[in-house]
């Protein structure tokens, strides 16, 4: 499974962010606490430069606190990054945002010089819900489908705090194939863009390795197979995902499991750690370097052939000229 965004959408989003970035004092980036790295937008870090970023790890109630703490430690100490577990449903969390942005932008915050913040995030992480919670009214369309925010809005939170929303599709980290799988399992990409059964198998492989006890408790499994396909079959049989003749409906079983994963019914989890991401990024860079080396090798191998073709063409031209000259002399 791979996440696909059209280049035109990406370019449009990039232009919009570049334009808004010149007007803001801070970026509020909404992330999915279950996938703190995969739910980032790599373009945003490049374009923000020295503009500080407040990372809100949303859906904290669905996240494993111990693993989340690894990410908070990972970002702690950076002068331009502040990160907090967060929930758009928690009024206390929402109330703290003004305090957090004031800490990062101490030179602004008055009616004459309000803090100008841009809210950014990939689809389906809770960006619109955050805006509604901050403003205390429904100003941004909220839905399960990604990219529902269509037009830029400039809104006042308090006299000293303004929001600039960023429309357009902001794509997640897609260079790393493992990140694409995690985005699919947590539901950050459209259901039509992924294969339910495959996503469920990927998700089960993770839970069998990292959260086996929670998996067994949820589905009342006395034993847990190491084969995710077999576990999916058991889940299907226990949850009535059956076709005629008692055959397991794997698609239905996958829907049951993925719904449990996305709603937190299996329990809190975080699918990635800083150490794991560092290793994956190294593998991605090595794969890119290998691909480039292979391209260069093909190019180098093609040069002698091109030179041979050029030499042959030159010899043909010389032969034609000699033939023409010989005909002229015989006239």
PDB file of N, CA and C in Angstrom, residues 18 25 49 68 204-205 215 285 318:
ATOM      1  N   UNK A  18       4.045  28.657   1.841  1.00  0.00           N
ATOM      2  CA  UNK A  18       5.104  29.658   1.669  1.00  0.00           C
ATOM      3  C   UNK A  18       4.545  31.060   1.863  1.00  0.00           C
ATOM      4  N   UNK A  25       3.851  33.903  13.288  1.00  0.00           N
ATOM      5  CA  UNK A  25       4.876  33.908  14.332  1.00  0.00           C
ATOM      6  C   UNK A  25       5.144  32.501  14.857  1.00  0.00           C
ATOM      7  N   UNK A  49      11.475  27.032   8.486  1.00  0.00           N
ATOM      8  CA  UNK A  49      12.775  27.615   8.826  1.00  0.00           C
ATOM      9  C   UNK A  49      12.943  27.768  10.322  1.00  0.00           C
ATOM     10  N   UNK A  68       4.806   7.544  24.172  1.00  0.00           N
ATOM     11  CA  UNK A  68       4.648   8.959  23.850  1.00  0.00           C
ATOM     12  C   UNK A  68       5.725   9.786  24.541  1.00  0.00           C
ATOM     13  N   UNK A 204      -2.021  -6.232  12.573  1.00  0.00           N
ATOM     14  CA  UNK A 204      -1.941  -7.384  13.471  1.00  0.00           C
ATOM     15  C   UNK A 204      -0.494  -7.801  13.721  1.00  0.00           C
ATOM     16  N   UNK A 205       0.321  -7.728  12.696  1.00  0.00           N
ATOM     17  CA  UNK A 205       1.743  -8.070  12.861  1.00  0.00           C
ATOM     18  C   UNK A 205       2.374  -7.174  13.924  1.00  0.00           C
ATOM     19  N   UNK A 215      -4.107  -7.480  22.714  1.00  0.00           N
ATOM     20  CA  UNK A 215      -4.783  -8.181  21.621  1.00  0.00           C
ATOM     21  C   UNK A 215      -5.523  -9.410  22.146  1.00  0.00           C
ATOM     22  N   UNK A 285      17.272   6.047   2.975  1.00  0.00           N
ATOM     23  CA  UNK A 285      18.393   6.741   2.344  1.00  0.00           C
ATOM     24  C   UNK A 285      19.299   5.751   1.606  1.00  0.00           C
ATOM     25  N   UNK A 318      30.957   9.754 -43.657  1.00  0.00           N
ATOM     26  CA  UNK A 318      32.223   9.832 -44.392  1.00  0.00           C
ATOM     27  C   UNK A 318      32.152   9.011 -45.672  1.00  0.00           C
TER      28      UNK A 318
END
